JSON list of C-alpha atoms in Angstrom, two decimals:
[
{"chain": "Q", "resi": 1, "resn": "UNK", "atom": "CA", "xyz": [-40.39, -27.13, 36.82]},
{"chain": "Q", "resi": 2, "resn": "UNK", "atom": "CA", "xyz": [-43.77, -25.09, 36.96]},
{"chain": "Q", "resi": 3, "resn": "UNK", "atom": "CA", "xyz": [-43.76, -22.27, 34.47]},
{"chain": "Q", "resi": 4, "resn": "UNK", "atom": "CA", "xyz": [-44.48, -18.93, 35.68]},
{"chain": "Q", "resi": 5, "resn": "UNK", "atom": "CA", "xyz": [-47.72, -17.39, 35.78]},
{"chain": "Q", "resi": 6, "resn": "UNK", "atom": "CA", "xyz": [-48.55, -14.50, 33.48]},
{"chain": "Q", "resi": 7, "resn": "UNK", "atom": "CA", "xyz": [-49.86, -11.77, 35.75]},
{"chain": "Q", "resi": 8, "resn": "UNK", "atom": "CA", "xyz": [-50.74, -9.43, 32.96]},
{"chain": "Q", "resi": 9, "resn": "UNK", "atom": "CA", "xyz": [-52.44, -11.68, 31.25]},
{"chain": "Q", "resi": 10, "resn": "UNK", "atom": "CA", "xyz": [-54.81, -12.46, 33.85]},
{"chain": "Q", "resi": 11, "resn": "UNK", "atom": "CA", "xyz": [-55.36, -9.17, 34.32]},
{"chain": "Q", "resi": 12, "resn": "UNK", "atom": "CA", "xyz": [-56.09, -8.49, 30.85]},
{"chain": "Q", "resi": 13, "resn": "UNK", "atom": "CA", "xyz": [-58.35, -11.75, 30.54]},
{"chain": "Q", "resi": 14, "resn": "UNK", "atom": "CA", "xyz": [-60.56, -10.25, 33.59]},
{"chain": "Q", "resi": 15, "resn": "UNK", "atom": "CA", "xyz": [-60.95, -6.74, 31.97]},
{"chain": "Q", "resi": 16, "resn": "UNK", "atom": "CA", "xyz": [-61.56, -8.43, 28.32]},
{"chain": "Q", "resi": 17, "resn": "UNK", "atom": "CA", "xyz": [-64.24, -10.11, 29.59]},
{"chain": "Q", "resi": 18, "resn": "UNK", "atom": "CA", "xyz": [-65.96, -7.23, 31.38]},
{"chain": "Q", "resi": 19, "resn": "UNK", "atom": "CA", "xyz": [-65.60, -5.16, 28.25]},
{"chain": "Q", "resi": 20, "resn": "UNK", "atom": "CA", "xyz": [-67.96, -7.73, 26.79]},
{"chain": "Q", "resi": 21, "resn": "UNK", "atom": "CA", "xyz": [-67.05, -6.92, 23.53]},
{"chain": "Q", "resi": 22, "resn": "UNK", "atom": "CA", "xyz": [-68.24, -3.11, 24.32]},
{"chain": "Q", "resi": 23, "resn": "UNK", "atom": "CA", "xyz": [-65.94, -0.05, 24.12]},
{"chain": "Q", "resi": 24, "resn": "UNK", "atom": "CA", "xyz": [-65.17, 0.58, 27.67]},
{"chain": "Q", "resi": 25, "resn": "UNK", "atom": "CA", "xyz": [-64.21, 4.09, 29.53]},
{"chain": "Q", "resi": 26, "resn": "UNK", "atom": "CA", "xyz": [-60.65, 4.74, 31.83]},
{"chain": "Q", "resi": 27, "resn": "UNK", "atom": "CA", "xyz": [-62.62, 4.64, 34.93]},
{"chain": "Q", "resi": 28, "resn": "UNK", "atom": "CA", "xyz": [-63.53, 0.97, 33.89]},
{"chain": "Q", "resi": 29, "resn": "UNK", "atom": "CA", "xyz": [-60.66, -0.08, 33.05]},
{"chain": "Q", "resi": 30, "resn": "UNK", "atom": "CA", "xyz": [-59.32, 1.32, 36.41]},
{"chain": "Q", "resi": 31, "resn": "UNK", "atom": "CA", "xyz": [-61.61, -0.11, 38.46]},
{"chain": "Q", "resi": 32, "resn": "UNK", "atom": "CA", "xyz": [-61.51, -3.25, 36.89]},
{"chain": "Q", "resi": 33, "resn": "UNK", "atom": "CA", "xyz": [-57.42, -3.41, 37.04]},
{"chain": "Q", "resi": 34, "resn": "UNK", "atom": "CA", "xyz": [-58.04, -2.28, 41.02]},
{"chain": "Q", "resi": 35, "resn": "UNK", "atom": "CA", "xyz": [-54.44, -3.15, 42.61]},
{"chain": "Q", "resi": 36, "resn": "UNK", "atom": "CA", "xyz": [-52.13, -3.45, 39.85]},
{"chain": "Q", "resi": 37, "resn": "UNK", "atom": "CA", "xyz": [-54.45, -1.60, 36.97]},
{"chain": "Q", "resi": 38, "resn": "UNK", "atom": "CA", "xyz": [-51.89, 1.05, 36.83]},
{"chain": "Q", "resi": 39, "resn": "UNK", "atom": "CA", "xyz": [-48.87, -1.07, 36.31]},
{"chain": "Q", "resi": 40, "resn": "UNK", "atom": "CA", "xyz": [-50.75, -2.39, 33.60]},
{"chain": "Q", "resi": 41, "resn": "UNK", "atom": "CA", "xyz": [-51.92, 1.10, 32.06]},
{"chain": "Q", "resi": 42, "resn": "UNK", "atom": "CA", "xyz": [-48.67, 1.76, 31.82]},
{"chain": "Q", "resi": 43, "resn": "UNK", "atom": "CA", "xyz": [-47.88, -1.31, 29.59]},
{"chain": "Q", "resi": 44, "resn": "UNK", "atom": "CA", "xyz": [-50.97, -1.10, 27.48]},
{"chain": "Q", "resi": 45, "resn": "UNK", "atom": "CA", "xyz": [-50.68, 2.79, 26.49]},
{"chain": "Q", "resi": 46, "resn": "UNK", "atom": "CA", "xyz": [-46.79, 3.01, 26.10]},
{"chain": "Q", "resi": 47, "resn": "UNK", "atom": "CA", "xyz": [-46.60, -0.30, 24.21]},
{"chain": "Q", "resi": 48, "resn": "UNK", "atom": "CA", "xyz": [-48.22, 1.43, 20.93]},
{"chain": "Q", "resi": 49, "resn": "UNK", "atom": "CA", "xyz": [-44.85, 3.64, 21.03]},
{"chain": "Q", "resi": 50, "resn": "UNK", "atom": "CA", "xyz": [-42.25, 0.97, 21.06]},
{"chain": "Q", "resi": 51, "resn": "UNK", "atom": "CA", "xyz": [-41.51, 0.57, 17.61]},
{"chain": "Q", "resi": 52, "resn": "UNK", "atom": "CA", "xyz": [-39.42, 2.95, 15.37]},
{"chain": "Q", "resi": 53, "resn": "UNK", "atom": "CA", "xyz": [-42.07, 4.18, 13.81]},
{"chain": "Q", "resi": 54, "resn": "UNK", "atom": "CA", "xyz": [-44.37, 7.21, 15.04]},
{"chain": "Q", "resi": 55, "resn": "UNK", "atom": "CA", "xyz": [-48.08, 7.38, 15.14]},
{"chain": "Q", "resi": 56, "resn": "UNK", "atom": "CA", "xyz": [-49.32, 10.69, 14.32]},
{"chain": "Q", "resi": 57, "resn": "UNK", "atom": "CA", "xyz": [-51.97, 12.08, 16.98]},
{"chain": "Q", "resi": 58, "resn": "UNK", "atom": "CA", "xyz": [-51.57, 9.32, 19.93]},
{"chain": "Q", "resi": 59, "resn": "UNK", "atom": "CA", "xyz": [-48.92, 10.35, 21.61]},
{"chain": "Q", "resi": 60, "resn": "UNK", "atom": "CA", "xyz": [-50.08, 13.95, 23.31]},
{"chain": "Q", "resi": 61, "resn": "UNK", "atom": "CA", "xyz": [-53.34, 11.95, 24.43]},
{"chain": "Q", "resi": 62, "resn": "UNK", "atom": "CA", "xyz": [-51.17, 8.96, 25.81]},
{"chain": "Q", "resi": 63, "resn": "UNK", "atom": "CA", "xyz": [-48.31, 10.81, 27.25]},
{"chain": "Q", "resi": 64, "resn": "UNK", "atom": "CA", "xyz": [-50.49, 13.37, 29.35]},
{"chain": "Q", "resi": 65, "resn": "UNK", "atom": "CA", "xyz": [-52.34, 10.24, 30.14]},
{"chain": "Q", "resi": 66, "resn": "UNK", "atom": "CA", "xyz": [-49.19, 8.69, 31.43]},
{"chain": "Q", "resi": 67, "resn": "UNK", "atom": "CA", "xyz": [-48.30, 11.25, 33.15]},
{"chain": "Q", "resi": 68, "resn": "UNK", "atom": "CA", "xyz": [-51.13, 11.84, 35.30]},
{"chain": "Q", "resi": 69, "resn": "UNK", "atom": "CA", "xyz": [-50.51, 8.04, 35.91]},
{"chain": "Q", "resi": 70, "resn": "UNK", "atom": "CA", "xyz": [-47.20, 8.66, 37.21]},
{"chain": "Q", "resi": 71, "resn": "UNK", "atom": "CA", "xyz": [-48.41, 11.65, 39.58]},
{"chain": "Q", "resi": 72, "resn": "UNK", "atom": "CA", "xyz": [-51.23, 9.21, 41.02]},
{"chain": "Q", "resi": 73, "resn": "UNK", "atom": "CA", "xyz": [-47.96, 6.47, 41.39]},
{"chain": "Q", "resi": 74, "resn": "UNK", "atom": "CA", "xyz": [-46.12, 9.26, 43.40]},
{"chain": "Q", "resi": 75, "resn": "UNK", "atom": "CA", "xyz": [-48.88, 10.81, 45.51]},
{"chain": "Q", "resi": 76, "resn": "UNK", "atom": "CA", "xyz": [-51.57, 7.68, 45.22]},
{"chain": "Q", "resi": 77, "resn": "UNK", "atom": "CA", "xyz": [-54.98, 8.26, 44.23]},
{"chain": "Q", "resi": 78, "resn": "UNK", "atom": "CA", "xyz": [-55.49, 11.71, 45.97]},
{"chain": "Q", "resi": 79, "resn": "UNK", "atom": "CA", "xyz": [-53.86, 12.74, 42.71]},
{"chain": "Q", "resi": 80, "resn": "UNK", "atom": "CA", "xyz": [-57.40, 14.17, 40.52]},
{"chain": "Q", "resi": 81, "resn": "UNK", "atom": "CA", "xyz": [-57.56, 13.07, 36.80]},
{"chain": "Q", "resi": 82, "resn": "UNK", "atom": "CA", "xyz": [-59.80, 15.05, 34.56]},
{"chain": "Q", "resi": 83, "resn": "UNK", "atom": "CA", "xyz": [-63.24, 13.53, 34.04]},
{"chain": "Q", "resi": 84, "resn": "UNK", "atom": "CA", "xyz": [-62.54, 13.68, 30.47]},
{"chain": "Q", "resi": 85, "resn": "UNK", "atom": "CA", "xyz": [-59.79, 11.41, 30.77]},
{"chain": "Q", "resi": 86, "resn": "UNK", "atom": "CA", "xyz": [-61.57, 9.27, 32.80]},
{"chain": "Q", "resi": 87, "resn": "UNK", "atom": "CA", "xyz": [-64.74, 9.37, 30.53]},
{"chain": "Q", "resi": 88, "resn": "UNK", "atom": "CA", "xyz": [-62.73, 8.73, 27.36]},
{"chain": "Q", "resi": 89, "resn": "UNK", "atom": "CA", "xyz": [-63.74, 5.28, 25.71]},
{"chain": "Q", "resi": 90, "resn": "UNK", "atom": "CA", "xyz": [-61.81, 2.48, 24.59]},
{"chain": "Q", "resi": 91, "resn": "UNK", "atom": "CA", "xyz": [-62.96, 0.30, 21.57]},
{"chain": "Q", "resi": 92, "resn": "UNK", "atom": "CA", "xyz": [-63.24, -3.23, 22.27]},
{"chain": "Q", "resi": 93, "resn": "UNK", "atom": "CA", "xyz": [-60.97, -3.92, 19.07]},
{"chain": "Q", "resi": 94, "resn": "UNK", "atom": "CA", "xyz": [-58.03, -1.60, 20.05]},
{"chain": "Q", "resi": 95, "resn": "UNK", "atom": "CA", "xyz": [-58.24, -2.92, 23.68]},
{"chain": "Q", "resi": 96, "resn": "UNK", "atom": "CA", "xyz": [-58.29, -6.65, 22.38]},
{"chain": "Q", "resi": 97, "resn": "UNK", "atom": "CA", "xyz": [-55.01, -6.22, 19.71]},
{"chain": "Q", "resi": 98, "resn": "UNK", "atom": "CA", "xyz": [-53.05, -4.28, 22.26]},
{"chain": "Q", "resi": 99, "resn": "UNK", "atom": "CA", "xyz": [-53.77, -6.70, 25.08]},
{"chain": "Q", "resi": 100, "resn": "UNK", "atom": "CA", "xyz": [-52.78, -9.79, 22.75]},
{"chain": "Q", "resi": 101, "resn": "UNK", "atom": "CA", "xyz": [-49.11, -7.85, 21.92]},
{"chain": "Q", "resi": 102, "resn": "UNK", "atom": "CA", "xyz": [-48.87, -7.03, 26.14]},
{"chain": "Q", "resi": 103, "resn": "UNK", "atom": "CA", "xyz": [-49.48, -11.01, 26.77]},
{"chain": "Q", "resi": 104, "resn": "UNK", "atom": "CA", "xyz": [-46.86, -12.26, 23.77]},
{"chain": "Q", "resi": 105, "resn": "UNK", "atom": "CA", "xyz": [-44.37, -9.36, 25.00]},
{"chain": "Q", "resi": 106, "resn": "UNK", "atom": "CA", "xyz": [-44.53, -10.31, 28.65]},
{"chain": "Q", "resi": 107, "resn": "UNK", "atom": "CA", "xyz": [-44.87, -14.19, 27.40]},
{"chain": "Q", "resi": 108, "resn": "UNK", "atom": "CA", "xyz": [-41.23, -13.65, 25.89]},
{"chain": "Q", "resi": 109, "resn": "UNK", "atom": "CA", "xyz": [-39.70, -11.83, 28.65]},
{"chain": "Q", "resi": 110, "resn": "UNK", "atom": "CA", "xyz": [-41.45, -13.29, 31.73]},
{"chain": "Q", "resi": 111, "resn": "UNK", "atom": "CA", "xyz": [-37.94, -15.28, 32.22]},
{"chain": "Q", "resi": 112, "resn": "UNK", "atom": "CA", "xyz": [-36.39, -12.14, 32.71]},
{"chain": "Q", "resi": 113, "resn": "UNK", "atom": "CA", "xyz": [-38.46, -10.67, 35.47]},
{"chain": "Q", "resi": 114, "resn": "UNK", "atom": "CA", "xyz": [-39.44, -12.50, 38.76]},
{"chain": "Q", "resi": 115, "resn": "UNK", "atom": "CA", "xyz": [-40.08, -10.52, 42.39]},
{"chain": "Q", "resi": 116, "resn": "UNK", "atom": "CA", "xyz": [-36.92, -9.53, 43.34]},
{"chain": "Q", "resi": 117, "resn": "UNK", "atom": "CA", "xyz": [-35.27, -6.60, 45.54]},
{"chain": "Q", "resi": 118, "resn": "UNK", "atom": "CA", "xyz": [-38.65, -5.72, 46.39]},
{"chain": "Q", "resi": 119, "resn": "UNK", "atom": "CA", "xyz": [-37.09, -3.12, 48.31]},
{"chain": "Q", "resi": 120, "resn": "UNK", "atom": "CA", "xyz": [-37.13, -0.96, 45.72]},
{"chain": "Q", "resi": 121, "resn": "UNK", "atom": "CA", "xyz": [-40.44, -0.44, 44.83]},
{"chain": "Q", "resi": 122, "resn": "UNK", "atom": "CA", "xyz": [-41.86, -0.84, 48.18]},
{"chain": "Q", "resi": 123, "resn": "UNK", "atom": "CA", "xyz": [-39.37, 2.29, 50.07]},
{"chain": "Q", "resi": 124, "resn": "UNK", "atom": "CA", "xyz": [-42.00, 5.56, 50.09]},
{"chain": "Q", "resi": 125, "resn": "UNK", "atom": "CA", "xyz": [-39.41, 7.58, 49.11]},
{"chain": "Q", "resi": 126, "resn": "UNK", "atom": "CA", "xyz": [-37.97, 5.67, 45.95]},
{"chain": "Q", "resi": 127, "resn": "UNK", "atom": "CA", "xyz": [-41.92, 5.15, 45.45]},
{"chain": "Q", "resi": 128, "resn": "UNK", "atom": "CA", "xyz": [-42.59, 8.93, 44.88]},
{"chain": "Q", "resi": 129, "resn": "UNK", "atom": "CA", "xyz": [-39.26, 8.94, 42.30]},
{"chain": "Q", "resi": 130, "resn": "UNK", "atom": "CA", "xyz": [-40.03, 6.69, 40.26]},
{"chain": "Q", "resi": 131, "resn": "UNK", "atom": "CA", "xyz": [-44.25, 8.35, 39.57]},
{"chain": "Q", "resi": 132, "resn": "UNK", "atom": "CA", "xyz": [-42.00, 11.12, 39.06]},
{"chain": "Q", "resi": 133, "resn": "UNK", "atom": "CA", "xyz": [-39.99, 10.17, 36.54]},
{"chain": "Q", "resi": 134, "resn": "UNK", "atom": "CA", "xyz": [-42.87, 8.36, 34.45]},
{"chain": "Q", "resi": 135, "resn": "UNK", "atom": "CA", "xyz": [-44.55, 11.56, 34.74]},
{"chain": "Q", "resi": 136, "resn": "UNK", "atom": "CA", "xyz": [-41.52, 13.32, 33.02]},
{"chain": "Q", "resi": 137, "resn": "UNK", "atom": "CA", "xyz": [-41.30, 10.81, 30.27]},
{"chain": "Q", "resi": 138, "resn": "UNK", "atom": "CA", "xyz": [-44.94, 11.14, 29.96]},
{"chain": "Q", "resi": 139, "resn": "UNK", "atom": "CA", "xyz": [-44.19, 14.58, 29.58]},
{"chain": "Q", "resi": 140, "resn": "UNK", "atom": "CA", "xyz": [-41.66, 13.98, 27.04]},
{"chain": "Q", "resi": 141, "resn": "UNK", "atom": "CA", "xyz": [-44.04, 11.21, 24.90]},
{"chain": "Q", "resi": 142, "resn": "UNK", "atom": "CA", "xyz": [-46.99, 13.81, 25.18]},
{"chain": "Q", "resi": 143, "resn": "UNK", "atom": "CA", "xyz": [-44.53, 16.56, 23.31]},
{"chain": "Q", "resi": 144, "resn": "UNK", "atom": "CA", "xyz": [-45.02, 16.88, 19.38]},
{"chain": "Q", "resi": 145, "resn": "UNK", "atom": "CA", "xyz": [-42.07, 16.81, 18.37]},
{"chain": "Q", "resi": 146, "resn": "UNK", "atom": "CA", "xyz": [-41.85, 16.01, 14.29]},
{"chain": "Q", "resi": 147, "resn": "UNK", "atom": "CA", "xyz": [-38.21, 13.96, 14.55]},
{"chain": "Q", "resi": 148, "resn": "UNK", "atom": "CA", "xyz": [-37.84, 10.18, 14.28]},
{"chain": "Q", "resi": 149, "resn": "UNK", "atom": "CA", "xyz": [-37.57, 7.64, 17.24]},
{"chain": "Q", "resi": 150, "resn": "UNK", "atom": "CA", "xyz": [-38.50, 10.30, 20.32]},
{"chain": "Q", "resi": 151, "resn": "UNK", "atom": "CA", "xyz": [-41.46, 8.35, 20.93]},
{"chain": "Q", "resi": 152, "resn": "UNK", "atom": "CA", "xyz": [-39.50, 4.97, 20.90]},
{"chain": "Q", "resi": 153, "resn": "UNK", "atom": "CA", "xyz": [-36.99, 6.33, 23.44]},
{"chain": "Q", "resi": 154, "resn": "UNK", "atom": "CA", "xyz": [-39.86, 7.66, 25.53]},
{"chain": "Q", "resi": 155, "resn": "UNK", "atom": "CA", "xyz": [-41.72, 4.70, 25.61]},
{"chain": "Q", "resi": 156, "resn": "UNK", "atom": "CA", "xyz": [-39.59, 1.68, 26.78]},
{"chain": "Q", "resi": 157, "resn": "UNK", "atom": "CA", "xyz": [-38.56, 2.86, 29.82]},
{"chain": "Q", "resi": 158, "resn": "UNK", "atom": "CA", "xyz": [-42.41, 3.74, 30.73]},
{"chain": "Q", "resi": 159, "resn": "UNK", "atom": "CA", "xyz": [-42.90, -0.06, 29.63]},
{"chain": "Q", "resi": 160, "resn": "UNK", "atom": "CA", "xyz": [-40.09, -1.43, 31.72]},
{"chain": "Q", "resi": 161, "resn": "UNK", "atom": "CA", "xyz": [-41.41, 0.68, 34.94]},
{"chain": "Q", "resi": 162, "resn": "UNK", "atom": "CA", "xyz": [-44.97, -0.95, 34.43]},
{"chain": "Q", "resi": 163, "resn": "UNK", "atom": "CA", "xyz": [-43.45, -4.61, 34.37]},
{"chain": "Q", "resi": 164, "resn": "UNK", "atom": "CA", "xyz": [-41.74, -3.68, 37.03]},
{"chain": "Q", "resi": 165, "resn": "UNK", "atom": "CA", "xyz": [-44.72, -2.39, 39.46]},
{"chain": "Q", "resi": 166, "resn": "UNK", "atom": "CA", "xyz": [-46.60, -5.35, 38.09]},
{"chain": "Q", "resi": 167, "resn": "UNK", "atom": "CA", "xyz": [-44.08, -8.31, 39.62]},
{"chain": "Q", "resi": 168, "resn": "UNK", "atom": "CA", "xyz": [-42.52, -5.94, 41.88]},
{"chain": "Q", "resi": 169, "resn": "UNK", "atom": "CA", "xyz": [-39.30, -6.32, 40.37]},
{"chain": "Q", "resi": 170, "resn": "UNK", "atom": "CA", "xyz": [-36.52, -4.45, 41.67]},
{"chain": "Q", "resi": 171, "resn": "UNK", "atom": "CA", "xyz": [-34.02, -5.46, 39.03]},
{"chain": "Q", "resi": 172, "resn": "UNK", "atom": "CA", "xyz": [-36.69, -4.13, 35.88]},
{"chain": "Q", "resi": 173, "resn": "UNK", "atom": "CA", "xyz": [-36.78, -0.89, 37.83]},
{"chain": "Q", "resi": 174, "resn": "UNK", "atom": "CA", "xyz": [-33.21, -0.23, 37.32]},
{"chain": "Q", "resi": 175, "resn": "UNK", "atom": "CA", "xyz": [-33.42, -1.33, 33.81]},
{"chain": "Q", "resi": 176, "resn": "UNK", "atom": "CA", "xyz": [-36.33, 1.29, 33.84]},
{"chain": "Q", "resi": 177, "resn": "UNK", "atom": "CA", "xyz": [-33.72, 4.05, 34.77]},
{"chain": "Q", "resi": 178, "resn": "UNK", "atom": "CA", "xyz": [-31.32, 2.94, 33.22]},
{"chain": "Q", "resi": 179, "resn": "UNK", "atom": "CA", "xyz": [-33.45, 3.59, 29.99]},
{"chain": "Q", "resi": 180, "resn": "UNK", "atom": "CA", "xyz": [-34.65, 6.58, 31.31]},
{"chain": "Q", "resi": 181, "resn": "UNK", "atom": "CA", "xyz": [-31.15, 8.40, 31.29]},
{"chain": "Q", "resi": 182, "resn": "UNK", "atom": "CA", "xyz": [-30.65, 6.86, 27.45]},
{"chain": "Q", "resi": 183, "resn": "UNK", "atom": "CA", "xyz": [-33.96, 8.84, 26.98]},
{"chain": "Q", "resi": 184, "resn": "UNK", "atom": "CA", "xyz": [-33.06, 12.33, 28.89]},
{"chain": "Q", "resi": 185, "resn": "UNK", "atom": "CA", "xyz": [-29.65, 11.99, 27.03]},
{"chain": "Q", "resi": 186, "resn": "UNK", "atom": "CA", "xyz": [-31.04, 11.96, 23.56]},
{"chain": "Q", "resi": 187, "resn": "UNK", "atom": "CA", "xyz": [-33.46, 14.40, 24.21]},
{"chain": "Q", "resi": 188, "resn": "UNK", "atom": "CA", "xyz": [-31.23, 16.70, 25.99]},
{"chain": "Q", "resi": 189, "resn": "UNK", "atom": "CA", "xyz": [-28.99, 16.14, 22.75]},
{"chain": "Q", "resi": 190, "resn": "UNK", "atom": "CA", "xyz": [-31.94, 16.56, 20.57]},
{"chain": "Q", "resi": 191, "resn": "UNK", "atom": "CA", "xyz": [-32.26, 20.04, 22.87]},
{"chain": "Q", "resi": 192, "resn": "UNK", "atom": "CA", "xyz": [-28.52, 20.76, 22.20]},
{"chain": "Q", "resi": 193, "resn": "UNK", "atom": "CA", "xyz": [-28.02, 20.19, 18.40]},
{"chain": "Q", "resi": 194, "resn": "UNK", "atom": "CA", "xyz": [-31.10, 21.46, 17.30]},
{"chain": "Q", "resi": 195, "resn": "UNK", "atom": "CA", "xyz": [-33.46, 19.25, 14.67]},
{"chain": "Q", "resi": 196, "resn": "UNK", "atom": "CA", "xyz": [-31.17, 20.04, 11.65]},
{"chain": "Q", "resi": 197, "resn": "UNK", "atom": "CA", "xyz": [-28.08, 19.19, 13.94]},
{"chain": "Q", "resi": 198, "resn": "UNK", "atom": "CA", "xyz": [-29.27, 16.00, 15.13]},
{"chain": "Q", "resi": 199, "resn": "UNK", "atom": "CA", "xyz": [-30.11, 14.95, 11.48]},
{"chain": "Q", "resi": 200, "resn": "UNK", "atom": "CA", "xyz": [-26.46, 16.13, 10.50]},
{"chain": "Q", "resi": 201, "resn": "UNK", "atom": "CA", "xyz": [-25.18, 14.26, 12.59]},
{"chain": "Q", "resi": 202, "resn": "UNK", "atom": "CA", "xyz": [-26.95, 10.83, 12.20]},
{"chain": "Q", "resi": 203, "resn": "UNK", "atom": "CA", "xyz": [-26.43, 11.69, 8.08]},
{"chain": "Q", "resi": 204, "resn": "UNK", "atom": "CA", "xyz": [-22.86, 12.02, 8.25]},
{"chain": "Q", "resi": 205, "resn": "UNK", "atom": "CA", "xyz": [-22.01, 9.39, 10.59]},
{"chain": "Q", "resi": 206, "resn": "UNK", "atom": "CA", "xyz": [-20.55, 11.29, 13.84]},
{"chain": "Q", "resi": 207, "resn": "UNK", "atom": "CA", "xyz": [-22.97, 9.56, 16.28]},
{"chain": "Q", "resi": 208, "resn": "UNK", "atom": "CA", "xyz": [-23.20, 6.03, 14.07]},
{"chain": "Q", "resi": 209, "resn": "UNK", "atom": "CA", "xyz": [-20.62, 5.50, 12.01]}
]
């Protein structure tokens, strides 16, 4: 049986070798990644948030950066994104270790996605949804919010919607939402209870016991 093809990392193979070792800018990168560079943005800069624990002073950059992503997945390029964005370099070390965790991620769950209900993704209408939804968890990712796990529920839905532009996997994008509404429901909850609430709650068992 032939094994399936990594599309990600081919991708990041072609931009790691026009980096040349050199810090590189967004408009690089997005020229490089022409086609399916934003599918692949949106794996590279949420994958950084997908562990419990946060990383002070990324996430504002990352989620406004996602967002504007989302808008340009929703409207297409006429979307404008702020020649400071654009201009903003990337160091040839921090593209390299978060392209090597993208390629074992999508290594271990290639089994899981294929191109599938293609429908989906390719429907104009659906299309403009789901750029607006990334931009909202963008939104959310780019808030500072000082309570644990916000950027971990932000982020893995963002990832799931860029594997699923990136095989055009119908089946990942529901997965995508399906994350999404775990996401609005904790923060709407976080919104609810308050900071101190939330932690009350989590301390005294109510919501884990």
């Amino acid at each position: 049986m032939k094994s399936k093809r990594n599309s990600l990392a081919e991708k990041l193979n072609m931009l790691l070798s026009s980096a040349n070792e050199k810090a590189v800018s967004l408009r690089e990168v997005l020229h490089v990644l022409a086609g399916r560079g934003q599918a692949v943005l949106l794996i590279l800069f949420s994958l950084p948030f997908c562990q419990p624990i946060q990383i002070p002073g990324f996430s504002t950059p990352f989620g406004v950066l996602l967002s504007f992503i989302g808008l340009r997945i929703a409207f297409g390029h006429r979307v404008w994104l702020p020649k400071t964005i654009l201009e903003r370099k990337i160091s040839f070390k921090t593209l390299k270790k978060i392209s090597e965790i993208a390629v074992k991620i999508t290594n271990k769950l290639k089994f899981l996605i294929s191109t599938r209900l293609t429908w989906l993704l390719t429907n104009p209408i659906l299309h403009v949804i789901h750029g607006l939804m990334i931009a909202l968890l963008g939104v959310l990712l780019a808030l500072p919010i000082p309570f644990p796990l916000t950027n971990f529920f932000t982020a893995y839905p963002i990832l799931a919607f860029g594997l699923a532009f990136l095989e055009d996997d119908g089946v990942m994008i529901i997965v995508a939402y399906v994350l999404s509404i775990i996401c609005l429901i904790f923060f709407a909850s976080l919104i609810w209870f308050g900071k101190e609430g939330f932690e009350f709650l989590f301390a005294n068992g109510t919501i884990f016991p």
